[in-house]
Short mmCIF file of C-alpha atoms and ligand atoms in Angstrom, two decimals:
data_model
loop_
_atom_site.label_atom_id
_atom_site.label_comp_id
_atom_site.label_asym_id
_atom_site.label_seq_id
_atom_site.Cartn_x
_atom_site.Cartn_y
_atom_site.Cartn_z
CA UNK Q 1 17.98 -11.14 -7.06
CA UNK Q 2 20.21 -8.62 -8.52
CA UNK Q 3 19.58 -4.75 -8.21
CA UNK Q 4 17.49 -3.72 -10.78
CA UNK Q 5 18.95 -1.77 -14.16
CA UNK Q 6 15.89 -1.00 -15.35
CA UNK Q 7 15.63 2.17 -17.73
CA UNK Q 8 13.52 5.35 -16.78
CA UNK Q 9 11.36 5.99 -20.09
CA UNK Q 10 8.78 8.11 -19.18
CA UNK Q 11 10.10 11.52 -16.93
CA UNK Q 12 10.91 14.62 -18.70
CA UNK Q 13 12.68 16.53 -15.97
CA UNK Q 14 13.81 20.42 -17.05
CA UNK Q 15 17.16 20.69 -17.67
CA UNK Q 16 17.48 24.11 -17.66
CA UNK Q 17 16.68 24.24 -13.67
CA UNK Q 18 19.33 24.33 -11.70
CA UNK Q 19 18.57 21.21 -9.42
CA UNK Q 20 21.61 19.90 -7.62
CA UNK Q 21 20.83 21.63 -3.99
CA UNK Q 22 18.18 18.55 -4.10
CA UNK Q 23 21.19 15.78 -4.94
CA UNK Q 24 21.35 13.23 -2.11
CA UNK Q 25 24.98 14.67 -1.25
CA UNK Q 26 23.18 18.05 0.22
CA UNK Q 27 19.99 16.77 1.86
CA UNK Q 28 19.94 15.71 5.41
CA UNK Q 29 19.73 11.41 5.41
CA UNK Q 30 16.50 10.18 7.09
CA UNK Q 31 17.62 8.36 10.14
CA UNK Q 32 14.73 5.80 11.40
CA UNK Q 33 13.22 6.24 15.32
CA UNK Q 34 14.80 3.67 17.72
CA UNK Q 35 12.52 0.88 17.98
CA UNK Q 36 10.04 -0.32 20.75
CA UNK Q 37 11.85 -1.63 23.61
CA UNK Q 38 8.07 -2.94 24.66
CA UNK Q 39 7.48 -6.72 24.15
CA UNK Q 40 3.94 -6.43 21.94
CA UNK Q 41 1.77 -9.09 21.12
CA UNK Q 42 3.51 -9.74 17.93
CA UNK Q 43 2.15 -11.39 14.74
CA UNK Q 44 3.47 -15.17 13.74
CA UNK Q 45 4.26 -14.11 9.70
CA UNK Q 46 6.34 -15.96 7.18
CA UNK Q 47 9.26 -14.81 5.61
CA UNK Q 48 9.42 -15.77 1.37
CA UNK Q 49 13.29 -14.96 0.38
CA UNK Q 50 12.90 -13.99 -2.89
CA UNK Q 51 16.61 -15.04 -3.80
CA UNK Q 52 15.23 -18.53 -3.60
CA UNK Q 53 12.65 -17.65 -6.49
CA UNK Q 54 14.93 -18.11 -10.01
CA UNK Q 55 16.42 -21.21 -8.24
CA UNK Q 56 15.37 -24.53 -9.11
CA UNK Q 57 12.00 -25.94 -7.26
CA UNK Q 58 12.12 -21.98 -5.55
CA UNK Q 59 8.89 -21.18 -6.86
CA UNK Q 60 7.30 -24.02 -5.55
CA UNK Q 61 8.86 -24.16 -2.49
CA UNK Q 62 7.93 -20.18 -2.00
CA UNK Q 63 4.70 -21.19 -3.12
CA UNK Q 64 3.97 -23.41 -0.32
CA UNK Q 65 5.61 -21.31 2.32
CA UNK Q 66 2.57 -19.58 1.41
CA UNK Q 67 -0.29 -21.50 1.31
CA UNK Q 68 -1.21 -21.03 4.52
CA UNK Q 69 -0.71 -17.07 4.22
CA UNK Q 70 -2.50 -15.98 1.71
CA UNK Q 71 -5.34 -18.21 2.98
CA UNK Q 72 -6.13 -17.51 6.36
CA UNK Q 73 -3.46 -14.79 7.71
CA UNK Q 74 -3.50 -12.37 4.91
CA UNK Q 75 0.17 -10.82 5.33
CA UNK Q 76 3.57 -11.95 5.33
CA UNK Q 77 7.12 -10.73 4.84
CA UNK Q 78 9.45 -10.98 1.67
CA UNK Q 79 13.25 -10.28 1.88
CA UNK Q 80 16.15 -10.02 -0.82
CA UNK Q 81 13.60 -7.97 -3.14
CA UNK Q 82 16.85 -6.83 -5.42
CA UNK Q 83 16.69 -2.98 -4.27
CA UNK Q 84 20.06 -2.09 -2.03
CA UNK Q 85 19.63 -0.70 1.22
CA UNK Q 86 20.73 2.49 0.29
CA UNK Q 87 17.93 2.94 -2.37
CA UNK Q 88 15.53 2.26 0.32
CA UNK Q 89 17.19 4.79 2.66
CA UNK Q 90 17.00 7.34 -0.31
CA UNK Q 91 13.72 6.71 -0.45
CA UNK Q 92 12.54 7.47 3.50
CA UNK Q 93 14.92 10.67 2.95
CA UNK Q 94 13.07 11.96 -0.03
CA UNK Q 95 9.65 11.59 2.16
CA UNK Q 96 11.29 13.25 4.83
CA UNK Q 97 12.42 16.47 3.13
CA UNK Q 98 8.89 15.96 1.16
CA UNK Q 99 6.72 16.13 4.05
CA UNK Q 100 8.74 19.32 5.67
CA UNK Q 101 7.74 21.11 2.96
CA UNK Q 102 5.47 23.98 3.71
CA UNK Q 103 1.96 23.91 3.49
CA UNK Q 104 1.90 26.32 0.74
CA UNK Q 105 3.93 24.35 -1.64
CA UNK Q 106 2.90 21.10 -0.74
CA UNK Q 107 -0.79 22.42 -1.39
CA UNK Q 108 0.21 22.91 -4.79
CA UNK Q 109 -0.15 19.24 -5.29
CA UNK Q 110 -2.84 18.08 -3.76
CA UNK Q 111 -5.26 15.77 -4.34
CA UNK Q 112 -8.56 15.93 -6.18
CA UNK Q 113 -11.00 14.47 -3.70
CA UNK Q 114 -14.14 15.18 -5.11
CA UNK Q 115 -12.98 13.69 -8.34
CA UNK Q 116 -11.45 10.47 -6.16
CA UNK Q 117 -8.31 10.98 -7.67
CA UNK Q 118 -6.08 10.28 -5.14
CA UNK Q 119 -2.38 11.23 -6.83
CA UNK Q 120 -0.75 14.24 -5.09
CA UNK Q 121 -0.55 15.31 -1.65
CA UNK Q 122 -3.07 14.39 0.87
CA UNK Q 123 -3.59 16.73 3.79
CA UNK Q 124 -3.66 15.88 7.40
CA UNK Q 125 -7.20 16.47 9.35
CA UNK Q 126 -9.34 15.44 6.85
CA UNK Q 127 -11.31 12.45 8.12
CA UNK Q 128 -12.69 11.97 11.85
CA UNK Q 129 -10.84 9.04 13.75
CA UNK Q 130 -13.48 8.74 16.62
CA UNK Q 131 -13.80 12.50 18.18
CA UNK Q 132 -10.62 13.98 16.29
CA UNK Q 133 -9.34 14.22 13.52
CA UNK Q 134 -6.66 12.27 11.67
CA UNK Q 135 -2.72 12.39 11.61
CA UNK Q 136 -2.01 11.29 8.59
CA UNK Q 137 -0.21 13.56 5.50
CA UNK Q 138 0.40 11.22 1.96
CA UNK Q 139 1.97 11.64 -1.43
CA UNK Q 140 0.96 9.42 -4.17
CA UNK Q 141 2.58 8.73 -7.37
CA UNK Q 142 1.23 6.64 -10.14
CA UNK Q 143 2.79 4.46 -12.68
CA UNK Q 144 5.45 6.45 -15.26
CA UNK Q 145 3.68 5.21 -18.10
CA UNK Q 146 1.83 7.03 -20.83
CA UNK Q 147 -1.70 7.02 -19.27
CA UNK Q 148 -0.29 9.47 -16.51
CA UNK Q 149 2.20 11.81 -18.35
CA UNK Q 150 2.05 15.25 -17.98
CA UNK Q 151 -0.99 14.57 -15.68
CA UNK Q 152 0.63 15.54 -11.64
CA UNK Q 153 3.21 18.09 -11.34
CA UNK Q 154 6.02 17.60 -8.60
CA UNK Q 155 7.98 19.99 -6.21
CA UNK Q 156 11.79 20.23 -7.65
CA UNK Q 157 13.13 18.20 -4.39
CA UNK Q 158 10.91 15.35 -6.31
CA UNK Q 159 11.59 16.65 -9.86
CA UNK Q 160 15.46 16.22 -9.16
CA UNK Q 161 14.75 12.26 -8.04
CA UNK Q 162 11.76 11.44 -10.30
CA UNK Q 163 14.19 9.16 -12.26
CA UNK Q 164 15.38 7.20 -9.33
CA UNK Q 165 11.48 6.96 -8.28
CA UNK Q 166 10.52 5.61 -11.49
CA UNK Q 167 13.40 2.70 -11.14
CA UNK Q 168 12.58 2.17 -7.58
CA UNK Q 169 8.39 1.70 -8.50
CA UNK Q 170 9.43 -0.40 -11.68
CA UNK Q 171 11.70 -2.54 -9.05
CA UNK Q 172 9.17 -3.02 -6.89
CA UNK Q 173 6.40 -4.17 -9.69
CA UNK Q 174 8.97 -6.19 -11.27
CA UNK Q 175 10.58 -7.95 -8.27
CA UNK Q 176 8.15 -8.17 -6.09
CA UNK Q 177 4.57 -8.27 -7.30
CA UNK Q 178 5.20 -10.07 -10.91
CA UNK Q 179 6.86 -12.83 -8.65
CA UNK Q 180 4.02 -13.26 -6.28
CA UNK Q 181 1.44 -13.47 -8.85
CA UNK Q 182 3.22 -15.96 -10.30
CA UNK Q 183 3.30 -17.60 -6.56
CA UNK Q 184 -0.58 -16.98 -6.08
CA UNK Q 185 -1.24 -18.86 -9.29
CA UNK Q 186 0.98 -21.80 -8.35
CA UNK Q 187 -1.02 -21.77 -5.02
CA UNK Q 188 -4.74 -21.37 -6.88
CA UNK Q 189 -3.27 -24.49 -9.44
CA UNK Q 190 -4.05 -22.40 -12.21
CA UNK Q 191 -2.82 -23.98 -15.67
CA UNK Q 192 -1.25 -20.97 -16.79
CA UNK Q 193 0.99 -19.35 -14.22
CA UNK Q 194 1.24 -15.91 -15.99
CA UNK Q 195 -2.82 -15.72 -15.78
CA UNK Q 196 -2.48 -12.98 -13.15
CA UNK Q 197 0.34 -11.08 -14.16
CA UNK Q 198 -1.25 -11.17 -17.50
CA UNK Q 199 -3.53 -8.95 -15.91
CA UNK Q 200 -1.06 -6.54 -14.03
CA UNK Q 201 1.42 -5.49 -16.68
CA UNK Q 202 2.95 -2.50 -16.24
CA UNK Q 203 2.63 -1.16 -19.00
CA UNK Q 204 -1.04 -0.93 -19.47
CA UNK Q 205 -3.76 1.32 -17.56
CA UNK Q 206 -3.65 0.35 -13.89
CA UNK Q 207 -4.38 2.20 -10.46
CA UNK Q 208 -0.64 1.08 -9.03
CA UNK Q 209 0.53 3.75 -7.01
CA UNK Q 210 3.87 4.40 -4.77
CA UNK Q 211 3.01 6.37 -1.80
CA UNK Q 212 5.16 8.50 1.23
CA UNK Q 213 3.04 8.33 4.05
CA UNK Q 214 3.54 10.49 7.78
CA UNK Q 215 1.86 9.83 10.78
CA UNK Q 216 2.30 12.50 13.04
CA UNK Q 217 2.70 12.44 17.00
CA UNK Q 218 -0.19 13.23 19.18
CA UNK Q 219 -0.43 14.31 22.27
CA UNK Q 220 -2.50 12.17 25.01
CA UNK Q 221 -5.38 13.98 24.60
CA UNK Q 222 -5.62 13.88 21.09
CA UNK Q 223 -4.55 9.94 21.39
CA UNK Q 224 -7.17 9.35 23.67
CA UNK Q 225 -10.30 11.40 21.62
CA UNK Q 226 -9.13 8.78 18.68
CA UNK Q 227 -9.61 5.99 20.76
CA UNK Q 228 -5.98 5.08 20.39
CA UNK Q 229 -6.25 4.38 16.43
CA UNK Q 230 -8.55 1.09 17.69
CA UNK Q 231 -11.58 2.30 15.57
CA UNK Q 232 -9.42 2.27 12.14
CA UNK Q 233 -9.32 -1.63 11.05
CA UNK Q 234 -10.39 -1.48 7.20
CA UNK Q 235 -8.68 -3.72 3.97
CA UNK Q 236 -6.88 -2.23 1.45
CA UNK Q 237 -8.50 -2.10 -2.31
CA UNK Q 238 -6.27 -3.33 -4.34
CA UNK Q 239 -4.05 -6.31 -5.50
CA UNK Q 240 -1.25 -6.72 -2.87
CA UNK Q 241 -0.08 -3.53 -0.22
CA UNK Q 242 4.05 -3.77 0.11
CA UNK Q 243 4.48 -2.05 3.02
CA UNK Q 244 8.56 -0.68 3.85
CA UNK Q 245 9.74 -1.93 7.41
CA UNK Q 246 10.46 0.42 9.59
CA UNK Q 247 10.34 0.98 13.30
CA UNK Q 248 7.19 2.68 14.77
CA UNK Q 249 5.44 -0.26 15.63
CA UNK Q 250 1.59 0.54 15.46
CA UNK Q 251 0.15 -1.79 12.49
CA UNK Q 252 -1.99 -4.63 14.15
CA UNK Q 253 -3.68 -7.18 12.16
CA UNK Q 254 -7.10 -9.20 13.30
CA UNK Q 255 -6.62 -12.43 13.24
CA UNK Q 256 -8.69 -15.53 12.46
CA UNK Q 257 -9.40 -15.61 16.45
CA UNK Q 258 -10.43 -12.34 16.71
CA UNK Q 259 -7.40 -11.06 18.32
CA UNK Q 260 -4.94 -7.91 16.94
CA UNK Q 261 -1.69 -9.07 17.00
CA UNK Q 262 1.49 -6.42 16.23
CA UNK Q 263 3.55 -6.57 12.88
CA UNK Q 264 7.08 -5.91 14.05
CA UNK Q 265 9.88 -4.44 12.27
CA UNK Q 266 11.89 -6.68 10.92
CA UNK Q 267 15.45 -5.53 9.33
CA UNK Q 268 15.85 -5.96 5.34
CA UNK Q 269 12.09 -6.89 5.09
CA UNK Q 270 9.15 -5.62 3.02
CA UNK Q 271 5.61 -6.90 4.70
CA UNK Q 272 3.17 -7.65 2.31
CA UNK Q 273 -0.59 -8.03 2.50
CA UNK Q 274 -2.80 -8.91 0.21
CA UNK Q 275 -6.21 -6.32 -0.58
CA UNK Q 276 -9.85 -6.48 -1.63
CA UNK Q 277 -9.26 -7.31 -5.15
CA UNK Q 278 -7.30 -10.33 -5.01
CA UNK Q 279 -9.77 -11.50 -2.58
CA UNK Q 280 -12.51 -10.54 -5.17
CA UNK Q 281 -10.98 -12.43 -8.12
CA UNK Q 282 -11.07 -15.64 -5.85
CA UNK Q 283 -14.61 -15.28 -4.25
CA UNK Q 284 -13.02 -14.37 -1.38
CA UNK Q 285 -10.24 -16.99 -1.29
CA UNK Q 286 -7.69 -15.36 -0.89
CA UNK Q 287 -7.48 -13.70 2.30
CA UNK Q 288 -8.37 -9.71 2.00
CA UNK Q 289 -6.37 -8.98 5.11
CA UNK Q 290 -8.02 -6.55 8.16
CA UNK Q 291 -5.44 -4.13 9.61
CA UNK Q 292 -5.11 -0.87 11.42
CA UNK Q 293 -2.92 1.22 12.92
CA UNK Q 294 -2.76 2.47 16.61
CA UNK Q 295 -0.78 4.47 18.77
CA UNK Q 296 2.93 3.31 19.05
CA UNK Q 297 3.76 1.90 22.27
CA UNK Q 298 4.60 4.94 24.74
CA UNK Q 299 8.22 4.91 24.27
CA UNK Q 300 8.18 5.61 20.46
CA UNK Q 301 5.22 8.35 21.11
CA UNK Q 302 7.46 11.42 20.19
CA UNK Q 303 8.11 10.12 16.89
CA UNK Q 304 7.03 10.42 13.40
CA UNK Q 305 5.85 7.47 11.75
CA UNK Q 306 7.30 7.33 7.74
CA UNK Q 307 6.45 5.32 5.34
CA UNK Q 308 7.58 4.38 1.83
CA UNK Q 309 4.65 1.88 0.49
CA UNK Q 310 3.25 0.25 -2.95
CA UNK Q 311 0.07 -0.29 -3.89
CA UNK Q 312 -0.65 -3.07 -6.45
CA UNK Q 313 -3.82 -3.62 -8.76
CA UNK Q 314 -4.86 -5.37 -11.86
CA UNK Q 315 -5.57 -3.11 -15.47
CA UNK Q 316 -8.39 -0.76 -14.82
CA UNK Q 317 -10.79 -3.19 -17.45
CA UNK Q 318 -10.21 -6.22 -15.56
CA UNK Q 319 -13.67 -7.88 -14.08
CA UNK Q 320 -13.66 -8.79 -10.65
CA UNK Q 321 -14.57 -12.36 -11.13
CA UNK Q 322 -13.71 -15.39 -9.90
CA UNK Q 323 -10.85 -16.65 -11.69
CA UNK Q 324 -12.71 -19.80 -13.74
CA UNK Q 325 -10.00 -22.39 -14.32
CA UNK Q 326 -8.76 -23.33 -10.71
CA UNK Q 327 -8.94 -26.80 -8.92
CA UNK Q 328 -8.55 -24.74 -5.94
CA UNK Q 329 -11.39 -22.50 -6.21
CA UNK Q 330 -13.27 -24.51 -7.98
CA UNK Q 331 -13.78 -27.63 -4.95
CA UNK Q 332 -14.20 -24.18 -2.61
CA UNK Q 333 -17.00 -23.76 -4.77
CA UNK Q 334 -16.27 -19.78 -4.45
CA UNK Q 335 -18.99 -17.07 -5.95
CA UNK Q 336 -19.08 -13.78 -7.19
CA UNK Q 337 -18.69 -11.16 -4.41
CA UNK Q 338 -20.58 -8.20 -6.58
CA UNK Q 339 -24.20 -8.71 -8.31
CA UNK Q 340 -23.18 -7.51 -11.60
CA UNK Q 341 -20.21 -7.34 -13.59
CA UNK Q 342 -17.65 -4.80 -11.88
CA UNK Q 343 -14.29 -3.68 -13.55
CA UNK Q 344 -11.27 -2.55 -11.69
CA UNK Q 345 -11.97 0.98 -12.66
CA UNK Q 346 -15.45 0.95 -11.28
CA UNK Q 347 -14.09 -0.16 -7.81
CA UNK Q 348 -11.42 2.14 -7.72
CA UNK Q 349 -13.78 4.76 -7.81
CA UNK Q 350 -16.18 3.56 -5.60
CA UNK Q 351 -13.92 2.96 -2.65
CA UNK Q 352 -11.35 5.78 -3.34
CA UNK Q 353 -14.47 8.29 -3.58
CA UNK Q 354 -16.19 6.83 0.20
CA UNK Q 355 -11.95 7.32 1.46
CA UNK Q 356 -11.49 10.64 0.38
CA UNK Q 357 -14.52 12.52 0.83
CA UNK Q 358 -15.44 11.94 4.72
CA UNK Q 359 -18.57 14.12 3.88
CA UNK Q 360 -20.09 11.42 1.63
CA UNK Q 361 -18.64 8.49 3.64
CA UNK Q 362 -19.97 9.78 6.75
CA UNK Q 363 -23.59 9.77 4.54
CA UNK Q 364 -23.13 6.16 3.08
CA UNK Q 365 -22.36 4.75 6.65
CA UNK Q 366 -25.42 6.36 7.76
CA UNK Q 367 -28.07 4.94 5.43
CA UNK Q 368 -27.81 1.51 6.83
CA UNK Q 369 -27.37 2.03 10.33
CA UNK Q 370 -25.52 -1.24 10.76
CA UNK Q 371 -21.89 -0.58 10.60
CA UNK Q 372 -22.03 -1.56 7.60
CA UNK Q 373 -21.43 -0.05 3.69
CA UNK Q 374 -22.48 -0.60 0.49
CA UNK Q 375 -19.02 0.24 -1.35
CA UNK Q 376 -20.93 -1.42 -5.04
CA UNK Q 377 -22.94 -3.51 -6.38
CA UNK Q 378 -23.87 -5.69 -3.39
CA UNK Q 379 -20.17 -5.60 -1.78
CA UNK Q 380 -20.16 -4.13 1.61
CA UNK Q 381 -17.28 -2.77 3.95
CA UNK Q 382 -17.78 -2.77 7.51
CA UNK Q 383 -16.88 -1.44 10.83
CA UNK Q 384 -14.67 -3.60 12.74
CA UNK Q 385 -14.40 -3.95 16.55
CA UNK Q 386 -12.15 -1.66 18.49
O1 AKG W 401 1.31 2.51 7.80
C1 AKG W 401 1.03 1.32 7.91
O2 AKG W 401 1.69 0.55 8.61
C2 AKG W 401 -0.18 0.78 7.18
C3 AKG W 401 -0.93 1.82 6.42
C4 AKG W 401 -2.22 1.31 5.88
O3 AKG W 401 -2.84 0.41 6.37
C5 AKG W 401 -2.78 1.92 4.66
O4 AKG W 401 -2.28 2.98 4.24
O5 AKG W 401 -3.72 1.36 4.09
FE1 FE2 W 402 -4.17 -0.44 4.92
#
């Protein structure tokens, strides 16, 4: 796959400001931690090469490379995504110099919990992991289309590279989730292979979001009051999670046995897994996968964890039903996973509200007593073993 050319439409960056101490030539290139030289348990995942995609019989062969994925394991790794190395190494850099912002500025951005709008900065400390709290700082950036225009603001250092974000999102939409719709479909043997990308333009309204993420280090008594991280398996919401590699190994995924095994870092790779609402549009078919993320092994303890991630998901009016017309689902004889009729939008906002107000989740969990949530209509979340 070539690099992407795709045009920036949407960013009006001020051109009387004076931005250039933020050009790439005068800020300090992110250089990643050294990885793990501890042997973890490490997860078995598949590789898709995308290159083989536009090739003839690619898609099919892709396709079946990832039957068994998306079924039963949930994640997997794609490679040759058409984004150079350097745009991805722009990328950490820009979270870098984001995250040592100050306080004061970054608070200028930050998110609107009680409203569950989850663009902006997120600050570290807000939720309880065990007895402390978390270590986690975010920025989130939606789609550059109309429906979020003039709605965040940005500190300059993002201002000056808002352009090269909105090519570097559209890439990643375009390259890498369009193409494994398509390869989801071909899996489901759904007549029309476009049925699910049909349903995650770009264009249109949609919850799609590109996120810089920090974990910071903790000491051992802060590791140990957080049980390690052990306590934080959950799913993600949405359509697919493509998830940056890079080195601070942590993320574990629970497997079909019941065991965590480690995802491990490897070079020129994004890893992919696929969320709640793919799961919810084939009764549960498609595997919704359960991850968390504990402490690094010792030797990688003094280091910051940064991510670059994208977070996929269907037009905010789509129902989360069972797709209708595939031989697949259909012998699996899959159901609805909500009792009424739930759109996109309505899920959003019922799981983004419970993950960023700890104050109301901490209520929710309560009411049952069971480990269990009602996120809507009938769909629960629950606690998973540490
Ligand atoms: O940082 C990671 O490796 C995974 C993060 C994650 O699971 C999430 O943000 O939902
Ligand atoms: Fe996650």
């Amino acid at each position: 796959m070539s690099t992407t050319t795709t045009q920036t439409t949407s960013v009006k960056v001020d051109d009387q400001k004076d931005l250039s101490q933020y050009d790439f030539a005068n800020l300090k290139p992110y250089v990643h931690p050294p990885e793990t030289k501890e042997n973890l348990n490490w997860s078995e995942l598949v590789t898709l090469d995308l290159e083989d995609y536009d090739r003839p019989g690619g898609k099919e062969r892709l396709a079946k490379q990832l039957e068994h994925a998306v079924h039963h394991v949930g994640f997997f790794y794609v490679k040759n995504f058409g984004l150079a190395q350097e745009q991805v190494d722009q990328q950490f850099t820009l979270a870098k110099h984001f995250f040592e912002l100050p306080v004061s500025e970054k608070e200028k951005y930050e998110v609107n919990y009680k409203a569950a709008d989850y663009n902006g900065w997120r600050r570290p400390g807000r939720a309880l992991v065990a007895d402390t709290k978390d270590n986690i700082e975010i920025f989130n950036i939606p789609k550059f289309t109309d429906d979020f225009k003039g709605k965040y603001d940005y500190p300059d250092l993002l201002k000056a590279h808002l352009p090269e974000i909105e090519v570097f999102q559209r890439a990643l939409h375009a390259n890498v989730v369009l193409p494994l719709l398509r390869l989801f479909a071909i899996v489901l043997q759904l007549p029309d292979e476009e049925y699910l990308v049909k349903q995650h333009t770009y264009d249109k309204k949609s919850e799609d979001h590109y996120r810089y993420m920090i974990y910071h280090p903790r000491t051992e008594a802060q590791w140990e009051a957080s049980k390690y991280g052990a306590t934080g398996g959950h799913t993600d919401l949405g359509t697919v999670t493509l998830l940056f590699r890079q080195p601070v190994a942590g993320l574990q995924i629970l497997g079909e046995d019941g065991n965590w095994t480690s995802v491990s870092a490897q070079p020129g790779t994004i890893t992919v897994n696929l969320a709640d609402t793919i799961s919810h549009l084939t009764g549960g078919w498609l595997k919704s996968s359960v991850h968390r993320v504990v402490a690094p092994p010792r030797d990688q303890w003094e280091y910051s964890r940064t991510g670059l991630l994208y977070f996929a998901r269907p037009h905010n009016d789509t129902q989360l039903l069972p797709i209708t017309d595939s031989l697949v689902l259909e012998k699996a004889g899959v159901k609805p996973r909500f009792e009424k009729i739930v759109t996109m939008e309505e899920w959003v906002r019922a799981k983004q509200t419970l993950q960023l107000n700890p104050d109301i989740a901490a209520k929710r969990w309560a009411e049952r007593g069971d480990g269990k949530v009602e996120v809507l209509a009938g769909f629960h979340d629950q606690r998973y073993k540490e």
